[in-house]
Coordinates of C-alpha atoms in Angstrom, one line a residue:
M1 CA 31.9 2.6 -88.7
E2 CA 32.7 6.3 -88.7
N3 CA 30.0 7.0 -86.1
Q4 CA 31.5 4.2 -83.9
K5 CA 34.9 5.9 -84.2
E6 CA 33.4 9.2 -83.2
K7 CA 31.6 7.7 -80.3
N8 CA 34.8 5.9 -79.1
G9 CA 36.7 9.1 -79.5
L10 CA 34.2 11.0 -77.4
L11 CA 34.3 8.4 -74.6
T12 CA 38.1 8.5 -74.6
W13 CA 38.0 12.3 -74.4
L14 CA 35.6 12.1 -71.5
R15 CA 37.8 9.6 -69.7
R16 CA 41.0 11.5 -70.2
S17 CA 40.0 15.1 -70.4
A18 CA 40.8 17.0 -67.2
T19 CA 38.2 19.7 -68.1
A20 CA 35.4 17.2 -68.6
K21 CA 36.3 15.3 -65.4
L22 CA 36.4 18.5 -63.4
A23 CA 33.1 19.6 -64.8
M24 CA 31.5 16.2 -63.9
V25 CA 32.9 16.2 -60.4
G26 CA 31.8 19.7 -59.8
F27 CA 28.3 18.9 -61.0
L28 CA 28.2 15.8 -58.9
S29 CA 29.3 17.8 -55.8
L30 CA 26.5 20.2 -56.3
L31 CA 24.1 17.3 -56.8
L32 CA 25.2 15.8 -53.4
L33 CA 24.0 19.0 -51.7
I34 CA 20.5 17.5 -51.9
P35 CA 21.1 14.5 -49.7
S36 CA 23.4 16.6 -47.5
S37 CA 20.4 18.9 -46.8
W38 CA 18.3 15.9 -45.9
V39 CA 20.9 14.9 -43.3
T40 CA 20.8 18.4 -41.7
D41 CA 17.0 18.3 -41.7
L42 CA 17.2 14.9 -39.9
I43 CA 19.5 16.4 -37.3
R44 CA 17.1 19.3 -36.7
E45 CA 14.2 16.8 -36.4
R46 CA 16.0 14.8 -33.7
Q47 CA 17.0 18.0 -32.0
G48 CA 13.4 19.2 -32.0
R49 CA 12.3 15.8 -30.6
Q50 CA 14.8 16.3 -27.7
K51 CA 13.3 19.7 -27.0
E52 CA 9.8 18.2 -26.9
V53 CA 11.0 15.6 -24.4
M54 CA 12.6 18.3 -22.3
D55 CA 9.4 20.3 -22.3
E56 CA 7.4 17.1 -21.3
I57 CA 9.7 16.5 -18.4
A58 CA 9.5 20.2 -17.4
K59 CA 5.7 19.9 -17.4
S60 CA 5.8 16.9 -15.0
W61 CA 8.7 18.2 -12.9
S62 CA 8.7 22.0 -13.1
G63 CA 9.8 24.6 -15.6
N64 CA 12.5 27.2 -15.8
Q65 CA 12.2 29.1 -12.5
N66 CA 12.4 32.9 -12.0
V67 CA 11.8 34.5 -8.5
I68 CA 10.7 38.1 -8.0
G69 CA 10.0 39.6 -4.6
P70 CA 8.9 40.4 -2.1
I71 CA 6.9 43.5 -2.9
L72 CA 5.0 45.2 -0.2
V73 CA 1.5 46.4 -1.3
I74 CA -0.7 48.7 0.8
P75 CA -4.2 49.7 -0.3
Y76 CA -5.4 53.2 0.3
T77 CA -8.6 55.2 -0.3
A78 CA -8.4 57.8 -3.1
F79 CA -11.0 60.2 -4.2
Q80 CA -11.9 60.5 -7.9
R81 CA -13.9 63.4 -9.5
I82 CA -16.5 62.0 -11.9
K83 CA -18.4 64.3 -14.4
D84 CA -21.7 63.1 -15.8
D85 CA -23.3 64.0 -19.1
K86 CA -25.0 67.0 -17.6
G87 CA -21.8 68.4 -16.3
N88 CA -22.4 67.5 -12.7
I89 CA -19.3 66.6 -10.7
T90 CA -19.4 64.0 -8.0
I91 CA -16.6 62.7 -5.7
E92 CA -16.3 59.0 -5.5
E93 CA -14.2 56.8 -3.3
V94 CA -11.9 54.3 -5.1
K95 CA -9.5 51.8 -3.7
Q96 CA -5.9 52.0 -5.0
H97 CA -2.6 50.5 -4.0
V98 CA 0.9 51.7 -3.2
F99 CA 3.8 49.4 -4.0
L100 CA 7.1 49.3 -2.2
M101 CA 10.3 47.5 -3.3
P102 CA 12.9 46.2 -0.8
N103 CA 15.6 48.6 0.3
N104 CA 18.2 45.8 0.7
L105 CA 17.7 42.4 -0.9
H106 CA 20.1 39.5 -0.1
V107 CA 19.5 36.2 -1.9
H108 CA 21.4 32.9 -1.6
A109 CA 20.4 30.1 -3.9
D110 CA 22.0 26.7 -3.7
V111 CA 21.0 24.6 -6.7
L112 CA 21.5 20.8 -7.1
P113 CA 21.0 19.8 -10.8
Q114 CA 20.6 16.3 -12.1
L115 CA 20.0 14.5 -15.3
L116 CA 16.6 12.8 -16.0
H117 CA 16.5 10.2 -18.8
R118 CA 13.6 9.5 -21.1
G119 CA 14.5 6.9 -23.8
I120 CA 17.7 8.2 -25.5
F121 CA 17.1 11.8 -24.5
D122 CA 18.3 13.7 -21.4
A123 CA 16.9 16.7 -19.5
V124 CA 18.4 18.8 -16.7
V125 CA 16.3 19.3 -13.6
Y126 CA 17.2 20.6 -10.2
N127 CA 16.3 21.1 -6.6
A128 CA 17.1 24.5 -5.1
K129 CA 17.1 26.0 -1.7
V130 CA 16.6 29.8 -2.0
S131 CA 17.1 32.0 1.1
I132 CA 15.9 35.5 0.8
K133 CA 16.2 38.3 3.4
G134 CA 16.2 42.1 3.4
D135 CA 14.3 45.1 4.6
F136 CA 11.9 47.8 3.5
E137 CA 12.4 51.5 4.0
E138 CA 9.7 54.0 5.0
L139 CA 7.2 55.1 2.4
D140 CA 7.6 58.6 1.0
L141 CA 3.9 59.5 1.2
K142 CA 4.6 63.2 0.5
K143 CA 6.3 62.3 -2.8
L144 CA 3.5 59.9 -3.7
G145 CA 0.8 62.4 -2.8
I146 CA -1.0 60.1 -0.3
D147 CA -2.6 61.2 3.0
P148 CA -1.3 58.8 5.7
Q149 CA -4.9 58.7 7.1
H150 CA -6.1 57.1 3.9
L151 CA -3.8 54.1 4.0
L152 CA -5.4 50.8 5.0
W153 CA -2.5 49.5 7.1
D154 CA -4.4 46.4 8.2
K155 CA -4.9 45.3 4.5
A156 CA -1.3 45.2 3.5
Q157 CA 0.1 42.3 1.5
L158 CA 3.5 40.9 0.7
L159 CA 3.7 39.5 -2.9
V160 CA 6.3 37.0 -4.3
N161 CA 6.3 35.8 -7.9
I162 CA 7.4 32.3 -8.8
R163 CA 7.3 31.5 -12.5
D164 CA 6.1 27.9 -12.0
V165 CA 4.4 27.4 -8.6
K166 CA 4.2 23.7 -9.3
G167 CA 7.8 23.6 -8.3
L168 CA 7.2 24.6 -4.7
K169 CA 8.0 21.6 -2.5
E170 CA 6.5 23.1 0.6
I171 CA 4.4 26.1 1.7
P172 CA 6.8 29.0 2.3
K173 CA 6.5 31.2 5.4
I174 CA 7.7 34.8 5.5
N175 CA 9.0 36.5 8.6
L176 CA 8.2 40.2 8.7
G177 CA 9.6 41.9 11.8
D178 CA 8.2 39.8 14.6
T179 CA 5.4 38.3 12.5
T180 CA 5.4 35.0 10.6
V181 CA 2.8 34.4 8.0
A182 CA 2.3 31.6 5.5
M183 CA 2.2 32.4 1.8
E184 CA -0.8 31.4 -0.3
P185 CA -1.7 31.8 -4.0
S186 CA -3.0 35.3 -4.6
F187 CA -6.6 35.6 -5.7
S188 CA -7.1 39.3 -4.7
D189 CA -7.7 42.2 -6.9
V190 CA -4.0 43.0 -6.9
R191 CA -2.8 41.1 -10.0
V192 CA 0.8 42.2 -10.0
F193 CA 2.2 38.9 -11.5
K194 CA 0.8 35.9 -13.3
N195 CA 1.7 33.5 -10.5
S196 CA 1.8 35.5 -7.2
L197 CA 2.1 34.2 -3.7
A198 CA 0.6 36.5 -1.1
S199 CA 0.8 37.0 2.6
A200 CA -1.7 39.2 4.4
I201 CA 0.1 41.5 6.9
D202 CA -1.4 43.8 9.5
L203 CA 0.7 47.0 9.8
S204 CA -1.9 49.0 11.7
K205 CA 0.0 48.9 15.1
K206 CA 3.2 50.6 14.0
R207 CA 1.8 52.2 10.8
S208 CA 5.2 51.9 9.3
T209 CA 6.9 49.9 6.5
Q210 CA 10.4 50.1 7.9
R211 CA 11.0 46.5 8.9
S212 CA 13.1 43.5 8.0
F213 CA 11.9 40.2 6.3
S214 CA 13.3 36.7 5.6
F215 CA 11.9 33.5 4.1
E216 CA 13.1 30.3 2.3
L217 CA 11.8 28.6 -0.9
Q218 CA 12.3 24.9 -1.6
L219 CA 12.0 24.8 -5.4
R220 CA 12.1 22.3 -8.2
G221 CA 12.9 23.5 -11.7
S222 CA 14.5 22.6 -15.0
E223 CA 17.0 24.0 -17.4
G224 CA 17.7 27.2 -15.5
F225 CA 17.2 29.4 -12.4
S226 CA 17.0 33.2 -12.3
L227 CA 16.1 36.1 -10.0
T228 CA 14.8 39.6 -10.9
P229 CA 16.8 42.2 -8.8
I230 CA 14.1 44.4 -7.4
G231 CA 15.9 45.7 -4.4
K232 CA 17.4 49.2 -4.1
N233 CA 20.6 47.2 -3.5
T234 CA 20.4 43.6 -4.5
H235 CA 23.1 41.0 -3.6
L236 CA 22.7 37.5 -5.2
E237 CA 24.9 34.4 -4.4
L238 CA 24.2 31.5 -6.7
T239 CA 26.0 28.1 -6.1
G240 CA 25.5 24.7 -7.5
K241 CA 27.1 21.3 -8.3
W242 CA 27.4 21.6 -12.1
K243 CA 30.4 22.0 -14.3
D244 CA 28.8 23.7 -17.3
P245 CA 26.9 26.8 -16.1
S246 CA 25.8 29.4 -18.6
F247 CA 25.2 32.8 -16.9
I248 CA 22.3 34.6 -18.4
G249 CA 20.2 37.7 -18.1
S250 CA 20.7 41.5 -18.2
Y251 CA 23.4 41.3 -15.5
L252 CA 26.5 39.0 -15.5
P253 CA 28.1 38.0 -12.2
E254 CA 30.8 40.2 -10.7
T255 CA 32.7 37.1 -9.5
R256 CA 32.5 33.5 -10.6
N257 CA 34.4 30.3 -9.7
I258 CA 33.8 27.3 -11.9
S259 CA 35.5 23.9 -11.2
D260 CA 35.1 20.4 -12.7
S261 CA 32.1 19.7 -10.4
S262 CA 30.6 22.9 -9.1
F263 CA 30.3 26.7 -9.5
A264 CA 29.9 29.8 -7.3
S265 CA 28.9 33.3 -8.5
Q266 CA 27.9 36.6 -7.0
W267 CA 26.0 39.7 -8.3
N268 CA 25.8 43.2 -6.7
I269 CA 23.1 45.2 -8.5
P270 CA 22.1 48.8 -7.6
H271 CA 18.6 50.1 -8.3
F272 CA 19.6 52.5 -11.1
N273 CA 20.3 49.5 -13.3
R274 CA 16.6 48.5 -13.3
P275 CA 13.7 49.9 -15.4
F276 CA 11.2 50.3 -12.5
P277 CA 11.0 52.7 -9.5
Q278 CA 11.4 52.0 -5.8
Q279 CA 7.8 52.9 -4.9
W280 CA 4.7 53.9 -6.9
V281 CA 0.9 53.9 -7.0
D282 CA -1.6 52.2 -9.2
N283 CA -1.5 54.6 -12.1
D284 CA 2.2 53.8 -12.6
G285 CA 1.8 50.1 -12.0
A286 CA 2.3 49.1 -15.7
R287 CA 6.0 49.2 -14.9
L288 CA 5.6 46.0 -13.0
S289 CA 5.5 44.1 -16.2
D290 CA 9.1 45.0 -16.8
A291 CA 10.1 42.9 -13.8
E292 CA 9.0 39.8 -15.7
S293 CA 10.4 40.7 -19.1
G294 CA 14.1 40.1 -19.3
N295 CA 15.5 42.1 -16.4
S296 CA 16.7 39.1 -14.5
C297 CA 20.0 37.3 -13.8
G298 CA 20.8 33.7 -13.3
V299 CA 22.2 30.6 -14.8
N300 CA 21.2 27.9 -17.4
F301 CA 22.4 24.4 -17.0
L302 CA 23.9 23.2 -20.2
L303 CA 23.9 19.5 -21.0
P304 CA 27.4 18.0 -20.6
V305 CA 27.4 17.0 -24.3
D306 CA 25.1 18.5 -26.9
Q307 CA 25.5 15.9 -29.6
Y308 CA 23.0 17.5 -31.9
Q309 CA 24.9 20.8 -32.0
K310 CA 28.1 18.9 -32.7
N311 CA 26.4 16.8 -35.4
M312 CA 25.1 20.0 -37.0
R313 CA 28.5 21.6 -37.0
S314 CA 30.0 18.4 -38.4
A315 CA 27.3 18.2 -41.2
K316 CA 28.1 21.8 -42.3
Y317 CA 31.5 20.6 -43.4
A318 CA 30.1 17.7 -45.4
M319 CA 30.4 19.4 -48.8
L320 CA 34.0 20.5 -48.0
I321 CA 35.0 16.9 -47.2
I322 CA 33.3 15.5 -50.3
L323 CA 34.8 18.1 -52.6
L324 CA 38.4 17.7 -51.1
T325 CA 38.1 13.9 -51.4
F326 CA 36.9 14.2 -55.0
V327 CA 39.7 16.6 -55.9
S328 CA 42.3 14.3 -54.2
L329 CA 41.0 11.3 -56.1
L330 CA 40.9 13.2 -59.3
F331 CA 44.6 14.3 -58.9
T332 CA 45.6 10.7 -58.1
E333 CA 43.7 9.6 -61.2
F334 CA 45.7 12.0 -63.4
I335 CA 49.0 11.3 -61.8
T336 CA 48.7 7.5 -61.9
K337 CA 47.0 7.5 -65.3
S338 CA 44.2 5.4 -63.8
F339 CA 40.5 5.7 -64.6
V340 CA 37.7 6.1 -62.1
N341 CA 34.2 6.0 -63.4
I342 CA 31.8 8.8 -62.6
V343 CA 29.4 6.2 -61.1
Q344 CA 32.2 5.3 -58.6
Y345 CA 32.5 8.9 -57.7
V346 CA 28.7 8.9 -57.0
L347 CA 29.1 5.9 -54.7
I348 CA 32.0 7.4 -52.8
G349 CA 30.0 10.7 -52.4
L350 CA 26.9 8.8 -51.1
A351 CA 29.1 6.9 -48.6
M352 CA 30.3 10.2 -47.2
V353 CA 26.8 11.5 -46.9
V354 CA 25.6 8.3 -45.2
Y355 CA 28.5 8.8 -42.8
Y356 CA 26.5 11.7 -41.1
T357 CA 23.4 9.5 -40.5
L358 CA 25.8 6.9 -38.9
L359 CA 27.3 9.7 -36.8
L360 CA 23.9 10.9 -35.7
S361 CA 22.4 7.5 -34.8
F362 CA 25.6 6.4 -32.9
S363 CA 25.9 9.7 -31.0
E364 CA 22.4 9.3 -29.6
Q365 CA 23.5 5.9 -28.1
L366 CA 27.2 6.3 -27.3
G367 CA 27.9 10.0 -27.2
F368 CA 29.5 12.2 -29.9
T369 CA 33.2 11.2 -29.5
W370 CA 32.7 7.4 -29.7
A371 CA 30.2 7.9 -32.5
Y372 CA 32.7 10.1 -34.5
I373 CA 35.4 7.4 -34.1
I374 CA 33.2 4.5 -35.2
A375 CA 31.5 6.3 -38.1
S376 CA 34.8 7.8 -39.3
L377 CA 36.7 4.5 -39.2
A378 CA 33.8 2.6 -40.9
T379 CA 33.7 5.2 -43.7
I380 CA 37.4 5.5 -44.2
I381 CA 37.9 1.7 -44.3
L382 CA 34.9 1.4 -46.8
I383 CA 36.2 4.1 -49.1
G384 CA 39.8 3.0 -48.8
S385 CA 38.9 -0.6 -49.8
F386 CA 36.8 0.6 -52.7
I387 CA 39.5 2.9 -54.0
S388 CA 42.1 0.1 -53.7
T389 CA 39.8 -2.1 -55.8
I390 CA 39.4 0.6 -58.4
L391 CA 43.0 1.8 -58.8
K392 CA 44.7 -1.6 -58.3
K393 CA 47.5 0.3 -56.7
G394 CA 48.0 -0.2 -53.0
K395 CA 50.2 2.8 -52.4
S396 CA 47.8 5.2 -54.0
A397 CA 44.8 3.8 -52.2
M398 CA 46.7 4.0 -48.9
L399 CA 47.6 7.6 -49.6
L400 CA 44.0 8.6 -50.3
T401 CA 42.9 6.7 -47.2
G402 CA 45.4 8.7 -45.2
I403 CA 44.2 11.9 -46.7
L404 CA 40.6 11.1 -45.9
A405 CA 41.6 10.2 -42.3
V406 CA 43.4 13.6 -42.0
F407 CA 40.3 15.4 -43.2
Y408 CA 38.0 13.7 -40.6
I409 CA 40.6 14.4 -37.8
F410 CA 40.8 18.0 -38.9
I411 CA 37.0 18.4 -38.8
Y412 CA 36.9 16.8 -35.3
V413 CA 39.5 19.2 -34.0
I414 CA 37.5 22.2 -35.4
I415 CA 34.3 21.0 -33.8
Q416 CA 35.9 20.7 -30.4
L417 CA 37.3 24.2 -30.5
Q418 CA 35.2 27.3 -29.7
E419 CA 37.0 30.7 -30.0
M420 CA 40.0 29.2 -32.1
A421 CA 37.8 27.3 -34.6
L422 CA 37.9 29.9 -37.3
L423 CA 41.7 30.5 -37.0
V424 CA 42.6 26.8 -37.0
G425 CA 40.1 26.0 -39.8
S426 CA 41.5 28.9 -42.0
I427 CA 45.1 27.7 -41.5
G428 CA 44.1 24.1 -42.2
L429 CA 42.3 25.0 -45.4
F430 CA 45.3 27.1 -46.5
I431 CA 47.6 24.2 -46.0
V432 CA 45.2 21.9 -48.0
I433 CA 45.1 24.3 -50.9
T434 CA 48.8 24.6 -50.9
M435 CA 49.2 20.9 -51.1
L436 CA 46.6 20.7 -53.9
M437 CA 48.5 23.4 -55.8
Y438 CA 51.7 21.5 -55.4
A439 CA 50.0 18.3 -56.6
S440 CA 48.5 20.1 -59.6
S441 CA 52.0 21.2 -60.7
K442 CA 53.0 17.5 -61.1
I443 CA 50.2 16.9 -63.6
S444 CA 50.6 17.3 -67.3
W445 CA 47.3 19.0 -68.1
E446 CA 48.0 19.3 -71.8
N447 CA 48.1 15.5 -72.1
N448 CA 44.7 15.3 -70.4
D449 CA 42.8 17.6 -72.7

């Protein structure tokens, strides 16, 4: 009998003790971190699947495009001293190349993006018309240390690099002075870029590089478009029908105009901002690799709604929502002298974790906003009805339901904000803590211990 009384006393203490209840709720909140982490892993998995689909579409359509060029390449005969094992020196002819960048480079790219759908996933692809014109200056042969008589003017080439040549919709033709030549894939010994287009040019009549050029590219691509500014003076105009452009690269546009349906941007880039020279010979050719490694400027086309990013941001607040809901319910329990079993706390916590799987699955079908409304209403109604059944007090249940609704609205507002998210979130949490402090002052803690 005495053991039974001790057992009943312990159960009564566990039911009424604020310390014991707070400890159990705190432990339960930590335990719910496990299923919450599973939800974030699920979001990452779906996000990775979207990236796989985008890569598959890019392989079929064309990838992220970057254009470099043109570069004028002229071979010349050099003489190399070779010493054998016996110390004899012989002079051997070798073929080398001199490279010349444009003096002025003007590029206008008009991009028309569109969405392609595969199942529930979207990818941004585009068609672009790229007009390029400019001129070359005269070679400084004295500075390069080259005898003009050794230049092979009739073997000159113009090289243009396109990151994914599969995206070319037609064979481009380049106009150099009064000559028009078609571009072809480069299979010569001049391997400047990975995907070079080359045009053989005969400069033997004038023996001069001082001339103008122009050509057009009809390109397909995906995700983004960029240009590497190789001119001594590079001017880039980039326009497109897209409301969410993200300007990328080592140089941001000097001017930009973004509306609800289109954008226009301009760059003016002088040569001292680039990491490679205006002209050079083979032994300095390693600098060409710099042209393909991050010294570009352009735009990425962001998806209108990235539901996975918003789902991830929402899921990061899962523990905050669970903890605040538990504390609110705990205070209501103490104020109303009601009793909520720890198992019921577990069920409420699990309902709030499952909420994020609902949000993810609905957002893939309906978009994030409608998914948030549906998942939030379903969860609030479920938990509100459950609390009403537990407490048997309609006003208290309605109050907790209203608090939960405010929490979800608050999180939605934070997710929509960008620069102001931290400020609004901090102020909101401060207000919540203030209200909890006020509520705690209405509780007689001595009677609950």
